[in-house]
Coordinates of C-alpha atoms in Angstrom, one line a residue:
M30 CA -232.9 143.7 26.1
Q31 CA -229.2 144.8 25.7
I32 CA -227.5 146.8 28.4
S33 CA -223.9 148.2 28.0
L34 CA -222.0 149.4 31.0
L35 CA -218.4 149.1 29.7
G36 CA -218.3 152.6 28.3
P37 CA -221.3 155.0 27.9
L38 CA -224.5 153.6 29.5
S39 CA -226.7 152.1 26.8
V40 CA -230.1 150.3 27.1
T41 CA -231.9 148.9 24.1
V42 CA -235.1 146.8 23.8
N43 CA -235.6 145.2 20.4
G44 CA -233.2 147.6 18.9
E45 CA -234.9 150.7 20.3
N46 CA -232.8 153.0 22.6
V47 CA -234.5 153.4 26.0
T48 CA -231.5 154.7 27.9
P49 CA -232.7 156.9 30.7
T50 CA -231.6 160.5 30.4
A51 CA -232.3 161.8 33.9
P52 CA -229.4 161.2 36.3
K53 CA -231.2 159.4 39.1
P54 CA -233.0 156.8 36.9
R55 CA -229.7 156.3 35.1
R56 CA -228.0 155.4 38.4
I57 CA -230.8 153.1 39.5
L58 CA -230.9 151.2 36.2
A59 CA -227.1 151.0 36.1
L60 CA -226.9 149.6 39.6
L61 CA -229.7 147.1 38.9
A62 CA -227.9 146.0 35.8
M63 CA -224.5 145.8 37.5
S64 CA -226.2 143.5 40.1
A65 CA -228.2 141.6 37.5
N66 CA -230.1 138.5 38.8
Q67 CA -229.6 139.6 42.4
V68 CA -231.9 141.5 44.6
V69 CA -230.6 145.1 45.2
R70 CA -231.8 146.3 48.6
N71 CA -233.7 149.6 48.8
E72 CA -231.0 150.9 51.1
Q73 CA -228.3 150.3 48.4
L74 CA -230.4 152.1 45.8
I75 CA -231.0 155.0 48.1
E76 CA -227.3 155.3 49.0
E77 CA -226.4 155.3 45.3
V78 CA -228.9 157.9 44.3
W79 CA -229.1 160.2 47.2
E80 CA -226.0 159.2 49.3
D81 CA -226.5 160.7 52.8
R82 CA -229.2 163.3 51.7
P83 CA -232.3 161.3 50.9
P84 CA -235.6 163.3 50.8
S85 CA -238.3 162.6 53.4
S86 CA -240.4 160.9 50.7
V87 CA -237.5 158.7 49.5
A88 CA -239.5 155.4 49.5
T89 CA -242.3 156.9 47.3
T90 CA -239.8 158.6 45.0
L91 CA -237.8 155.4 44.5
Q92 CA -241.0 153.5 43.6
T93 CA -241.9 156.2 41.1
Y94 CA -238.5 155.9 39.4
I95 CA -238.9 152.1 39.3
Y96 CA -242.3 152.5 37.7
Q97 CA -240.9 154.9 35.1
L98 CA -238.1 152.5 34.2
R99 CA -240.5 149.6 33.9
K100 CA -242.9 151.7 31.8
S101 CA -240.1 152.7 29.4
L102 CA -239.1 149.1 28.9
R103 CA -242.7 148.1 28.1
L104 CA -243.2 151.1 25.7
A105 CA -240.3 149.9 23.6
G106 CA -242.8 147.2 22.4
G107 CA -242.4 143.6 21.6
T108 CA -241.5 140.7 23.8
R109 CA -238.7 138.2 24.1
A110 CA -239.7 134.5 24.6
G111 CA -243.3 135.7 25.3
R112 CA -242.2 138.0 28.2
D113 CA -242.9 141.7 28.5
P114 CA -239.5 143.4 28.9
G115 CA -240.9 145.3 31.8
D116 CA -241.4 142.0 33.7
E117 CA -237.6 141.6 33.9
L118 CA -237.6 144.4 36.5
R119 CA -239.1 142.6 39.4
T120 CA -240.1 143.8 42.9
F121 CA -239.2 141.9 46.0
V122 CA -239.7 142.7 49.7
G123 CA -237.2 145.4 50.5
G124 CA -235.6 145.6 47.0
Y125 CA -235.7 145.1 43.2
M126 CA -234.0 142.7 40.8
L127 CA -233.3 143.0 37.1
T128 CA -233.3 139.6 35.4
L129 CA -230.9 139.3 32.6
P130 CA -229.1 136.4 30.8
P131 CA -225.3 136.9 30.5
Q132 CA -225.5 137.6 26.8
D133 CA -227.7 140.7 27.4
L134 CA -225.2 142.5 29.6
D135 CA -221.7 143.4 28.4
S136 CA -220.0 143.3 31.8
L137 CA -221.3 139.7 32.4
R138 CA -220.0 138.7 28.9
F139 CA -216.7 140.3 29.6
E140 CA -216.2 138.5 32.9
E141 CA -217.3 135.2 31.4
R142 CA -214.9 135.4 28.4
A143 CA -212.1 136.6 30.7
Q144 CA -212.6 133.4 32.9
H145 CA -212.5 131.2 29.7
G146 CA -209.3 132.9 28.6
R147 CA -207.7 132.5 32.0
A148 CA -208.6 128.8 32.1
Q149 CA -207.3 128.3 28.6
L150 CA -204.0 130.0 29.5
A151 CA -203.6 127.9 32.6
A152 CA -204.2 124.8 30.5
G153 CA -201.5 125.8 28.1
D154 CA -203.9 126.5 25.2
V155 CA -202.2 129.8 24.6
D156 CA -203.5 130.6 21.1
R157 CA -207.2 130.2 22.1
A158 CA -206.5 132.0 25.4
A159 CA -205.2 135.0 23.5
R160 CA -208.3 135.1 21.3
S161 CA -210.7 134.8 24.3
L162 CA -208.9 137.5 26.2
R163 CA -208.8 139.8 23.2
E164 CA -212.6 139.2 22.6
A165 CA -213.2 140.1 26.2
L166 CA -211.3 143.3 26.0
K167 CA -213.0 144.4 22.8
L168 CA -216.3 144.7 24.7
W169 CA -214.9 147.8 26.4
R170 CA -215.9 151.1 24.7
G171 CA -214.3 153.3 27.3
P172 CA -214.2 153.5 31.1
A173 CA -217.2 151.8 32.8
M174 CA -220.2 154.1 32.8
V175 CA -218.0 156.9 31.5
D176 CA -220.9 159.3 30.8
M177 CA -222.4 159.0 34.3
N178 CA -221.7 160.6 37.7
P179 CA -221.8 157.4 39.7
G180 CA -222.6 157.4 43.4
P181 CA -220.5 155.4 46.0
V182 CA -221.9 151.9 45.1
L183 CA -221.5 152.2 41.4
M184 CA -218.1 153.8 41.8
S185 CA -216.9 150.8 43.7
E186 CA -218.2 148.5 41.0
A187 CA -216.6 150.5 38.3
L188 CA -213.2 150.3 40.1
R189 CA -213.7 146.5 40.4
L190 CA -214.3 146.1 36.7
E191 CA -211.3 148.3 35.9
E192 CA -209.1 146.2 38.0
I193 CA -210.4 143.1 36.2
R194 CA -209.8 144.8 32.9
K195 CA -206.1 145.5 33.8
S196 CA -205.7 141.9 34.8
V197 CA -207.2 140.6 31.6
L198 CA -205.0 143.0 29.6
E199 CA -201.9 141.7 31.4
L200 CA -202.9 138.1 30.7
R201 CA -203.5 138.8 27.0
I202 CA -200.1 140.4 26.7
E203 CA -198.6 137.4 28.5
A204 CA -200.3 135.1 26.0
D205 CA -198.9 137.2 23.1
L206 CA -195.5 137.0 24.6
R207 CA -195.7 133.3 24.8
L208 CA -196.7 133.2 21.1
G209 CA -193.5 135.2 20.3
Y210 CA -195.1 138.6 19.4
H211 CA -192.6 140.7 21.4
H212 CA -191.9 143.1 18.5
E213 CA -195.6 143.7 17.9
L214 CA -196.2 144.4 21.6
L215 CA -193.5 147.0 22.1
A216 CA -195.6 150.1 21.1
E217 CA -198.5 149.0 23.2
L218 CA -196.4 148.2 26.2
I219 CA -194.4 151.5 26.0
K220 CA -197.7 153.4 26.1
L221 CA -199.1 151.4 29.0
V222 CA -195.9 151.9 31.0
A223 CA -196.0 155.6 30.4
S224 CA -199.6 155.9 31.6
Q225 CA -199.1 153.5 34.5
P226 CA -195.5 153.8 35.7
T227 CA -196.1 151.9 39.0
H228 CA -197.8 148.9 37.4
E229 CA -195.0 146.3 37.8
G230 CA -196.7 143.7 35.6
F231 CA -196.6 146.0 32.5
Q232 CA -193.1 147.1 33.4
A233 CA -191.9 143.4 33.5
K234 CA -193.5 142.6 30.2
L235 CA -191.9 145.6 28.5
M236 CA -188.5 144.4 29.8
I237 CA -189.1 140.9 28.4
A238 CA -190.3 142.2 25.0
L239 CA -187.3 144.6 24.8
Y240 CA -184.8 141.9 25.8
R241 CA -186.2 139.5 23.2
A242 CA -186.1 142.2 20.6
G243 CA -182.3 142.5 21.2
R244 CA -182.6 145.8 23.1
R245 CA -181.1 144.7 26.4
S246 CA -179.9 148.1 27.5
E247 CA -183.4 149.6 27.0
A248 CA -184.8 146.8 29.1
L249 CA -182.4 147.7 31.9
Q250 CA -183.5 151.4 31.6
V251 CA -187.1 150.3 32.0
Y252 CA -186.2 148.8 35.4
Q253 CA -184.5 151.9 36.5
H254 CA -187.4 154.1 35.5
A255 CA -189.8 151.7 37.3
R256 CA -187.7 151.8 40.4
E257 CA -187.6 155.6 40.4
S258 CA -191.4 155.8 39.9
L259 CA -192.1 153.3 42.7
V260 CA -189.9 155.1 45.2
R261 CA -191.1 158.6 44.2
E262 CA -194.8 157.8 44.0
L263 CA -195.3 155.0 46.5
G264 CA -192.2 155.1 48.7
V265 CA -191.4 151.4 48.0
D266 CA -188.7 149.5 46.1
P267 CA -189.5 147.2 43.2
S268 CA -191.0 143.8 44.2
G269 CA -188.9 140.7 44.4
M270 CA -190.4 139.6 41.0
L271 CA -189.2 142.7 39.2
Q272 CA -185.8 142.5 41.0
R273 CA -185.3 138.9 39.9
L274 CA -186.3 139.8 36.3
H275 CA -183.8 142.7 36.4
H276 CA -181.0 140.4 37.5
A277 CA -181.9 137.9 34.8
V278 CA -181.7 140.6 32.1
L279 CA -178.5 142.0 33.6
T280 CA -176.8 138.6 33.7
G281 CA -178.2 137.3 30.4
D282 CA -180.1 134.6 32.3
L283 CA -183.3 135.4 30.4
E284 CA -184.0 133.1 27.4
P285 CA -184.4 134.9 24.1
G286 CA -187.9 133.5 23.6
P287 CA -189.4 131.2 21.0
A288 CA -188.3 131.2 17.4
G289 CA -192.0 130.9 16.3
A290 CA -195.5 130.9 17.7
G291 CA -196.6 127.8 19.5
P292 CA -199.3 127.1 22.1
S293 CA -196.9 125.3 24.4
D294 CA -194.3 128.1 24.7
S295 CA -193.7 129.5 28.2
L296 CA -192.7 133.1 29.0
W297 CA -189.1 131.8 28.9
L298 CA -188.1 133.2 32.2
P299 CA -185.7 131.5 34.6
Q300 CA -187.5 129.6 37.3
S301 CA -186.9 132.3 39.9
A302 CA -188.8 134.9 37.9
R303 CA -191.8 132.7 36.9
P304 CA -194.2 134.1 39.5
M305 CA -194.7 137.3 37.5
H306 CA -197.5 135.8 35.4
E307 CA -199.7 134.8 38.4
V308 CA -202.3 137.5 37.9
R309 CA -205.5 137.0 40.0
Y310 CA -208.8 138.8 40.1

């Protein structure tokens, strides 16, 4: 079984598409997949599907949807390692669990590769980190569950995944900056900053890339635009990190960057500005 959540919902068994088309079964299967290998309580499923308007027969209706999902998995035919695909949707007291190995769910593969990339970057293996983070991001085919109308539980999970995606993207850009690819990053960073004008991590990395490309005045303009956006949209001044970076660009205290690619290269910031790359999720 292969389930994809990072984009349009897709469920295949032995290559056959068994993605539910009805909205409620789609939500149920997506929530079970998002919580793979954990029991999802009936109350969570009911909240996701019916929110605060469950029918009087909600328990029976939920059982019917589970039965239909299990049947569709079995009708796809074939088994994996001697197991009927329908057996992977298991019933527990008070809930259900979808059993999936990480390789069968794109969101689990994404988080696993992202963790590898982060660990590699922290260990100074920048080249491998960049590859791992890029592989993780390639699993996204659009916003999570983009073709669904998620309820409150799935919406929360979709937002969580999107925040992780942004963090991984920022780490991948940091790795590429360490490898000396500032010219190659400019177009991507300009687009990111335009779409997310209050994201200080992207603003900082655009400033670094421009400075290294010999475009110091444009790097200073990026700071001014960032400051205006933060004040206008959030009512706050730039963080201390961005202010320190601005001062480093203004005074020329920012190193020009590596002459070539190398796994041991740092972001070449003065010590006071180094905290910018501590991205957590």
